mmCIF file of C-alpha atoms and ligand atoms in Angstrom:
data_model
loop_
_atom_site.group_PDB
_atom_site.id
_atom_site.type_symbol
_atom_site.label_atom_id
_atom_site.label_comp_id
_atom_site.label_asym_id
_atom_site.label_seq_id
_atom_site.Cartn_x
_atom_site.Cartn_y
_atom_site.Cartn_z
ATOM 1 C CA MET A 54 40.390 5.296 23.290
ATOM 2 C CA GLU A 55 42.830 8.073 23.761
ATOM 3 C CA VAL A 56 45.883 6.959 25.716
ATOM 4 C CA VAL A 57 47.887 9.641 27.491
ATOM 5 C CA ILE A 58 51.248 8.591 28.899
ATOM 6 C CA VAL A 59 52.630 10.920 31.538
ATOM 7 C CA PRO A 60 55.959 10.672 33.341
ATOM 8 C CA ALA A 61 54.736 10.072 36.888
ATOM 9 C CA PRO A 62 51.634 9.619 39.079
ATOM 10 C CA ASP A 63 51.589 13.325 40.035
ATOM 11 C CA ASP A 64 51.263 14.264 36.364
ATOM 12 C CA ALA A 65 48.325 11.867 36.004
ATOM 13 C CA ALA A 66 46.677 13.510 39.022
ATOM 14 C CA VAL A 67 47.019 16.973 37.493
ATOM 15 C CA LEU A 68 45.596 15.837 34.170
ATOM 16 C CA VAL A 69 42.602 14.151 35.784
ATOM 17 C CA ALA A 70 41.955 17.239 37.919
ATOM 18 C CA ASP A 71 42.152 19.369 34.748
ATOM 19 C CA VAL A 72 39.458 17.301 33.035
ATOM 20 C CA ILE A 73 37.152 17.319 36.066
ATOM 21 C CA GLY A 74 37.821 21.006 36.695
ATOM 22 C CA ARG A 75 36.923 21.843 33.124
ATOM 23 C CA ALA A 76 33.667 19.859 33.350
ATOM 24 C CA LEU A 77 32.770 21.688 36.575
ATOM 25 C CA ALA A 78 33.421 25.026 34.905
ATOM 26 C CA THR A 79 31.659 24.371 31.620
ATOM 27 C CA VAL A 80 28.798 21.925 32.201
ATOM 28 C CA GLU A 81 25.743 23.173 34.051
ATOM 29 C CA ALA A 82 24.824 20.940 37.038
ATOM 30 C CA THR A 83 27.814 18.715 36.375
ATOM 31 C CA VAL A 84 27.527 15.073 37.397
ATOM 32 C CA ILE A 85 30.909 13.642 38.315
ATOM 33 C CA GLY A 86 31.336 9.889 38.700
ATOM 34 C CA LEU A 87 33.828 9.083 41.431
ATOM 35 C CA ALA A 88 35.935 5.983 41.920
ATOM 36 C CA THR A 89 37.475 4.530 45.051
ATOM 37 C CA GLY A 90 40.775 2.673 45.408
ATOM 38 C CA SER A 91 44.197 4.284 45.520
ATOM 39 C CA SER A 92 44.460 5.271 41.837
ATOM 40 C CA PRO A 93 42.330 8.449 42.039
ATOM 41 C CA LEU A 94 43.770 9.688 45.360
ATOM 42 C CA GLY A 95 46.330 12.027 43.791
ATOM 43 C CA ALA A 96 43.616 13.584 41.637
ATOM 44 C CA TYR A 97 41.399 14.021 44.698
ATOM 45 C CA ARG A 98 44.201 15.802 46.569
ATOM 46 C CA GLU A 99 44.690 18.067 43.564
ATOM 47 C CA LEU A 100 40.956 18.814 43.336
ATOM 48 C CA VAL A 101 40.786 19.627 47.061
ATOM 49 C CA ALA A 102 43.745 22.016 46.727
ATOM 50 C CA ARG A 103 42.188 23.748 43.708
ATOM 51 C CA CYS A 104 38.852 24.073 45.488
ATOM 52 C CA ARG A 105 40.523 25.582 48.567
ATOM 53 C CA ARG A 106 42.274 28.103 46.326
ATOM 54 C CA GLY A 107 38.889 29.002 44.839
ATOM 55 C CA GLU A 108 39.860 27.787 41.360
ATOM 56 C CA ILE A 109 37.066 25.231 41.061
ATOM 57 C CA SER A 110 33.748 24.637 42.786
ATOM 58 C CA PHE A 111 31.532 21.603 43.273
ATOM 59 C CA ALA A 112 28.682 23.778 44.615
ATOM 60 C CA ALA A 113 26.447 23.123 41.604
ATOM 61 C CA ALA A 114 27.539 19.520 41.048
ATOM 62 C CA ASP A 115 26.333 16.050 41.918
ATOM 63 C CA ALA A 116 28.730 13.211 42.635
ATOM 64 C CA VAL A 117 27.884 9.557 42.115
ATOM 65 C CA LEU A 118 29.671 6.445 43.266
ATOM 66 C CA LEU A 119 30.481 3.445 41.108
ATOM 67 C CA ASP A 120 30.002 0.778 43.703
ATOM 68 C CA GLU A 121 29.587 -0.115 47.372
ATOM 69 C CA TYR A 122 30.360 -3.074 49.609
ATOM 70 C CA LEU A 123 27.456 -5.062 50.967
ATOM 71 C CA GLY A 124 27.483 -5.934 54.624
ATOM 72 C CA LEU A 125 29.704 -3.170 56.004
ATOM 73 C CA PRO A 126 28.185 -0.818 58.572
ATOM 74 C CA ALA A 127 27.624 2.634 57.012
ATOM 75 C CA GLU A 128 30.205 4.185 59.352
ATOM 76 C CA HIS A 129 32.916 1.611 58.467
ATOM 77 C CA PRO A 130 36.012 3.523 57.252
ATOM 78 C CA GLU A 131 36.222 1.349 54.139
ATOM 79 C CA ALA A 132 32.573 1.705 53.131
ATOM 80 C CA TYR A 133 32.950 3.500 49.809
ATOM 81 C CA ARG A 134 30.673 6.361 50.756
ATOM 82 C CA THR A 135 32.794 6.969 53.882
ATOM 83 C CA PHE A 136 35.982 6.653 51.839
ATOM 84 C CA ILE A 137 34.911 9.213 49.260
ATOM 85 C CA ARG A 138 33.673 11.656 51.903
ATOM 86 C CA ARG A 139 37.019 11.397 53.725
ATOM 87 C CA GLU A 140 39.164 11.701 50.579
ATOM 88 C CA LEU A 141 37.175 14.260 48.611
ATOM 89 C CA THR A 142 33.615 15.321 49.099
ATOM 90 C CA ASP A 143 33.796 16.489 52.752
ATOM 91 C CA LEU A 144 36.885 18.505 51.810
ATOM 92 C CA VAL A 145 35.292 20.460 48.970
ATOM 93 C CA ASP A 146 32.133 22.534 48.639
ATOM 94 C CA LEU A 147 29.906 19.702 47.388
ATOM 95 C CA ASP A 148 26.455 19.743 48.976
ATOM 96 C CA PRO A 149 26.484 16.509 51.073
ATOM 97 C CA THR A 150 22.942 15.713 49.918
ATOM 98 C CA ARG A 151 24.274 15.610 46.367
ATOM 99 C CA LEU A 152 26.649 12.695 47.000
ATOM 100 C CA HIS A 153 24.914 9.553 45.757
ATOM 101 C CA GLY A 154 25.788 5.893 45.934
ATOM 102 C CA PRO A 155 23.971 2.593 45.897
ATOM 103 C CA GLU A 156 21.890 2.440 49.110
ATOM 104 C CA VAL A 157 22.916 -0.896 50.540
ATOM 105 C CA THR A 158 20.921 -0.778 53.763
ATOM 106 C CA CYS A 159 17.725 -2.358 52.462
ATOM 107 C CA GLY A 160 17.541 -6.095 51.818
ATOM 108 C CA ASP A 161 15.740 -5.888 48.475
ATOM 109 C CA VAL A 162 18.801 -5.848 46.219
ATOM 110 C CA PRO A 163 17.064 -5.778 42.808
ATOM 111 C CA ALA A 164 14.925 -2.858 44.018
ATOM 112 C CA LEU A 165 17.896 -0.866 45.301
ATOM 113 C CA CYS A 166 19.788 -1.481 42.050
ATOM 114 C CA ALA A 167 16.797 -0.286 40.017
ATOM 115 C CA ARG A 168 16.525 2.788 42.260
ATOM 116 C CA TYR A 169 20.180 3.632 41.636
ATOM 117 C CA GLU A 170 19.749 3.314 37.871
ATOM 118 C CA ALA A 171 16.671 5.560 38.098
ATOM 119 C CA LEU A 172 18.621 8.112 40.109
ATOM 120 C CA LEU A 173 21.422 8.214 37.526
ATOM 121 C CA ALA A 174 18.815 8.752 34.805
ATOM 122 C CA ARG A 175 17.098 11.493 36.843
ATOM 123 C CA LEU A 176 20.421 13.307 37.192
ATOM 124 C CA GLY A 177 20.694 13.295 33.411
ATOM 125 C CA GLY A 178 23.625 10.874 33.251
ATOM 126 C CA VAL A 179 27.256 11.235 34.227
ATOM 127 C CA ASP A 180 29.395 13.892 32.551
ATOM 128 C CA VAL A 181 32.818 12.579 33.571
ATOM 129 C CA GLN A 182 33.282 9.135 35.095
ATOM 130 C CA LEU A 183 36.614 8.548 36.781
ATOM 131 C CA LEU A 184 37.780 4.919 36.891
ATOM 132 C CA GLY A 185 40.630 2.858 38.244
ATOM 133 C CA ILE A 186 41.363 -0.662 37.057
ATOM 134 C CA GLY A 187 41.717 -3.847 39.066
ATOM 135 C CA ALA A 188 44.541 -6.354 38.583
ATOM 136 C CA ASP A 189 42.052 -8.638 36.796
ATOM 137 C CA GLY A 190 40.867 -5.833 34.521
ATOM 138 C CA HIS A 191 37.746 -4.964 36.499
ATOM 139 C CA ILE A 192 36.197 -1.508 36.508
ATOM 140 C CA GLY A 193 33.837 -0.599 39.300
ATOM 141 C CA PHE A 194 33.442 -4.101 40.701
ATOM 142 C CA ASN A 195 32.640 -5.749 37.368
ATOM 143 C CA GLU A 196 34.725 -8.851 37.695
ATOM 144 C CA PRO A 197 35.895 -10.962 34.713
ATOM 145 C CA GLY A 198 32.921 -12.613 33.051
ATOM 146 C CA SER A 199 30.654 -9.621 33.685
ATOM 147 C CA SER A 200 28.197 -9.039 30.894
ATOM 148 C CA LEU A 201 29.329 -6.210 28.667
ATOM 149 C CA GLY A 202 25.688 -5.076 28.742
ATOM 150 C CA SER A 203 25.303 -5.250 32.528
ATOM 151 C CA ARG A 204 23.501 -2.644 34.647
ATOM 152 C CA THR A 205 23.755 -1.960 38.383
ATOM 153 C CA ARG A 206 23.554 -5.258 40.235
ATOM 154 C CA LEU A 207 24.994 -7.468 42.945
ATOM 155 C CA LYS A 208 28.401 -9.013 42.233
ATOM 156 C CA THR A 209 30.490 -11.538 44.115
ATOM 157 C CA LEU A 210 34.143 -10.537 44.401
ATOM 158 C CA THR A 211 36.847 -12.873 43.134
ATOM 159 C CA ALA A 212 39.426 -14.204 45.574
ATOM 160 C CA GLU A 213 42.041 -12.050 43.796
ATOM 161 C CA THR A 214 40.081 -8.826 44.297
ATOM 162 C CA ARG A 215 39.389 -9.663 47.939
ATOM 163 C CA ARG A 216 43.117 -10.297 48.470
ATOM 164 C CA ASP A 217 44.010 -7.029 46.682
ATOM 165 C CA ASN A 218 41.580 -5.052 48.811
ATOM 166 C CA ALA A 219 42.555 -6.765 52.069
ATOM 167 C CA ARG A 220 45.267 -4.124 52.517
ATOM 168 C CA PHE A 221 42.525 -1.672 53.487
ATOM 169 C CA PHE A 222 41.097 -3.992 56.169
ATOM 170 C CA ALA A 223 42.490 -5.514 59.354
ATOM 171 C CA SER A 224 42.349 -8.987 57.810
ATOM 172 C CA LEU A 225 41.216 -10.825 54.672
ATOM 173 C CA ASP A 226 38.233 -12.198 56.586
ATOM 174 C CA GLU A 227 36.878 -8.677 56.989
ATOM 175 C CA VAL A 228 36.733 -8.004 53.236
ATOM 176 C CA PRO A 229 33.126 -8.377 52.098
ATOM 177 C CA HIS A 230 32.314 -11.027 49.499
ATOM 178 C CA HIS A 231 29.511 -9.063 47.883
ATOM 179 C CA VAL A 232 29.075 -5.619 46.404
ATOM 180 C CA ILE A 233 26.638 -3.530 44.429
ATOM 181 C CA THR A 234 28.259 -2.075 41.338
ATOM 182 C CA GLN A 235 27.235 -0.049 38.351
ATOM 183 C CA GLY A 236 27.248 -2.405 35.388
ATOM 184 C CA LEU A 237 29.517 -2.093 32.390
ATOM 185 C CA ALA A 238 26.686 -0.617 30.313
ATOM 186 C CA THR A 239 25.855 1.784 33.155
ATOM 187 C CA ILE A 240 29.459 2.987 33.229
ATOM 188 C CA GLY A 241 29.428 3.209 29.436
ATOM 189 C CA ASP A 242 26.511 5.662 29.566
ATOM 190 C CA ALA A 243 28.857 8.313 30.984
ATOM 191 C CA ARG A 244 29.618 10.942 28.368
ATOM 192 C CA HIS A 245 33.348 10.891 29.130
ATOM 193 C CA VAL A 246 35.142 8.020 30.817
ATOM 194 C CA LEU A 247 38.523 8.753 32.327
ATOM 195 C CA LEU A 248 40.538 5.758 33.495
ATOM 196 C CA VAL A 249 43.653 6.415 35.550
ATOM 197 C CA ALA A 250 46.315 3.817 36.339
ATOM 198 C CA THR A 251 49.802 4.186 37.716
ATOM 199 C CA GLY A 252 52.556 1.794 38.745
ATOM 200 C CA ALA A 253 54.024 -1.378 37.285
ATOM 201 C CA ALA A 254 51.302 -3.613 38.742
ATOM 202 C CA LYS A 255 48.814 -1.981 36.337
ATOM 203 C CA ALA A 256 50.895 -2.526 33.181
ATOM 204 C CA GLY A 257 49.330 -5.937 32.430
ATOM 205 C CA PRO A 258 45.679 -4.966 32.937
ATOM 206 C CA ILE A 259 46.174 -1.710 31.006
ATOM 207 C CA ALA A 260 47.682 -3.517 28.011
ATOM 208 C CA ARG A 261 44.812 -6.027 28.019
ATOM 209 C CA ALA A 262 42.183 -3.301 28.340
ATOM 210 C CA VAL A 263 43.623 -1.013 25.664
ATOM 211 C CA GLU A 264 45.208 -3.376 23.145
ATOM 212 C CA GLY A 265 43.756 -6.790 23.956
ATOM 213 C CA PRO A 266 40.606 -8.287 22.507
ATOM 214 C CA LEU A 267 37.236 -6.934 23.570
ATOM 215 C CA THR A 268 36.240 -9.561 26.085
ATOM 216 C CA ALA A 269 34.214 -9.971 29.242
ATOM 217 C CA MET A 270 37.319 -11.619 30.717
ATOM 218 C CA CYS A 271 38.896 -8.147 30.796
ATOM 219 C CA PRO A 272 35.900 -5.971 31.661
ATOM 220 C CA ALA A 273 37.793 -2.689 31.087
ATOM 221 C CA SER A 274 38.215 -3.681 27.428
ATOM 222 C CA VAL A 275 34.564 -2.678 26.941
ATOM 223 C CA LEU A 276 35.835 0.910 26.971
ATOM 224 C CA GLN A 277 37.180 0.227 23.472
ATOM 225 C CA LEU A 278 33.557 0.677 22.369
ATOM 226 C CA HIS A 279 33.130 3.990 24.161
ATOM 227 C CA PRO A 280 32.965 7.119 22.001
ATOM 228 C CA HIS A 281 34.942 9.213 24.522
ATOM 229 C CA ALA A 282 37.286 7.205 26.704
ATOM 230 C CA THR A 283 40.605 8.552 27.946
ATOM 231 C CA VAL A 284 43.214 6.367 29.604
ATOM 232 C CA VAL A 285 45.797 8.262 31.653
ATOM 233 C CA VAL A 286 48.814 6.177 32.620
ATOM 234 C CA ASP A 287 52.257 6.843 33.975
ATOM 235 C CA GLU A 288 55.349 5.323 32.363
ATOM 236 C CA ALA A 289 55.264 2.284 34.646
ATOM 237 C CA ALA A 290 51.635 1.448 33.836
ATOM 238 C CA ALA A 291 52.327 2.029 30.117
ATOM 239 C CA ALA A 292 55.230 -0.422 30.073
ATOM 240 C CA HIS A 293 53.414 -3.229 28.227
ATOM 241 C CA LEU A 294 51.668 -1.080 25.614
ATOM 242 C CA GLN A 295 52.852 -2.032 22.134
ATOM 243 C CA HIS A 296 51.761 1.256 20.600
ATOM 244 C CA ALA A 297 53.194 3.542 23.270
ATOM 245 C CA ALA A 298 55.258 5.521 20.743
ATOM 246 C CA TYR A 299 52.154 6.129 18.651
ATOM 247 C CA TYR A 300 50.084 7.280 21.666
ATOM 248 C CA ARG A 301 52.883 9.680 22.616
ATOM 249 C CA SER A 302 52.936 11.136 19.121
ATOM 250 C CA VAL A 303 49.171 11.663 19.118
ATOM 251 C CA TYR A 304 49.195 13.376 22.489
ATOM 252 C CA ALA A 305 52.246 15.533 21.748
ATOM 253 C CA GLY A 306 50.813 16.524 18.361
ATOM 254 C CA LYS A 307 47.435 17.566 19.694
ATOM 255 C CA PRO A 308 46.813 21.258 19.077
ATOM 256 C CA ASP A 309 44.840 21.617 22.301
ATOM 257 C CA TRP A 310 45.808 18.692 24.445
ATOM 258 C CA GLN A 311 43.660 19.886 27.288
ATOM 259 C CA ALA A 312 40.580 19.020 25.255
ATOM 260 C CA LEU A 313 40.866 15.355 26.247
HETATM 261 C C1 GLP B 163 38.439 -1.532 43.741
HETATM 262 C C2 GLP B 163 37.410 -0.580 43.202
HETATM 263 C C3 GLP B 163 37.747 -0.158 41.785
HETATM 264 C C4 GLP B 163 39.205 0.235 41.686
HETATM 265 C C5 GLP B 163 40.078 -0.939 42.042
HETATM 266 C C6 GLP B 163 41.557 -0.663 41.883
HETATM 267 O O1 GLP B 163 38.216 -2.839 43.354
HETATM 268 N N1 GLP B 163 36.082 -1.106 43.209
HETATM 269 O O2 GLP B 163 36.906 0.920 41.414
HETATM 270 O O3 GLP B 163 39.497 0.667 40.381
HETATM 271 O O4 GLP B 163 39.794 -1.234 43.398
HETATM 272 O O5 GLP B 163 42.082 -0.141 43.054
HETATM 273 P P1 GLP B 163 43.461 0.612 43.179
HETATM 274 O O6 GLP B 163 43.267 1.916 42.485
HETATM 275 O O7 GLP B 163 43.658 0.788 44.648
HETATM 276 O O8 GLP B 163 44.470 -0.250 42.536
#
């Protein structure tokens, strides 16, 4: 994994937007994997601003979601498809028919999971997959204990994740218990994985994911196996990294640091 430590969340947002912008400019029919949660919001604002200035375009791209709540009405403001439309895709020139997520309206969960995997394959795989990280080390909604070889499937949220996400809902009771999420192996199929984390609350999970043992108990640690994984953290989220000085020296010494 390449670890890039930047001074502040705004710097992380710029870096993430640089990577996505470069993929949009250089890869034909780019497939961008989008994440929800608060971590990518700065990058989304940056991407919207660049698109409005005509510097980047999503017109030839597809966007795919990592996960979706089960049991929320489609129009619910916290349904992940609604969230991503509000924060990014409705604000840029992405063709709305090219935003894809797990279709959670039908009751046949194994079938809808298989359809989502087939769709990802039909698109030719994900070029850049943006990720946040949960307090328990989850990526997407792959909670601790998730198989490192998992594919898109139904997951039950832990009490900790439901409590963390309750801030987006009127009450804890409203937070769904179940989700459909890309599996860890599905996420690992992306050609470039870009994990962004900022703030002191992410220092523990980032240290476990980057420097801890490879273990299903910290699902993000599976990225240690990925051939092209970049972890962008601000100083606060880097606080528990033992090799921070080394990561800084690698990044500073890179001849073309934009080629993350
Ligand atoms: C949710 C999402 C994850 C996200 C995580 C962290 O659980 N399913 O994709 O990474 O929240 O959220 P935040 O970035 O708000 O800390």
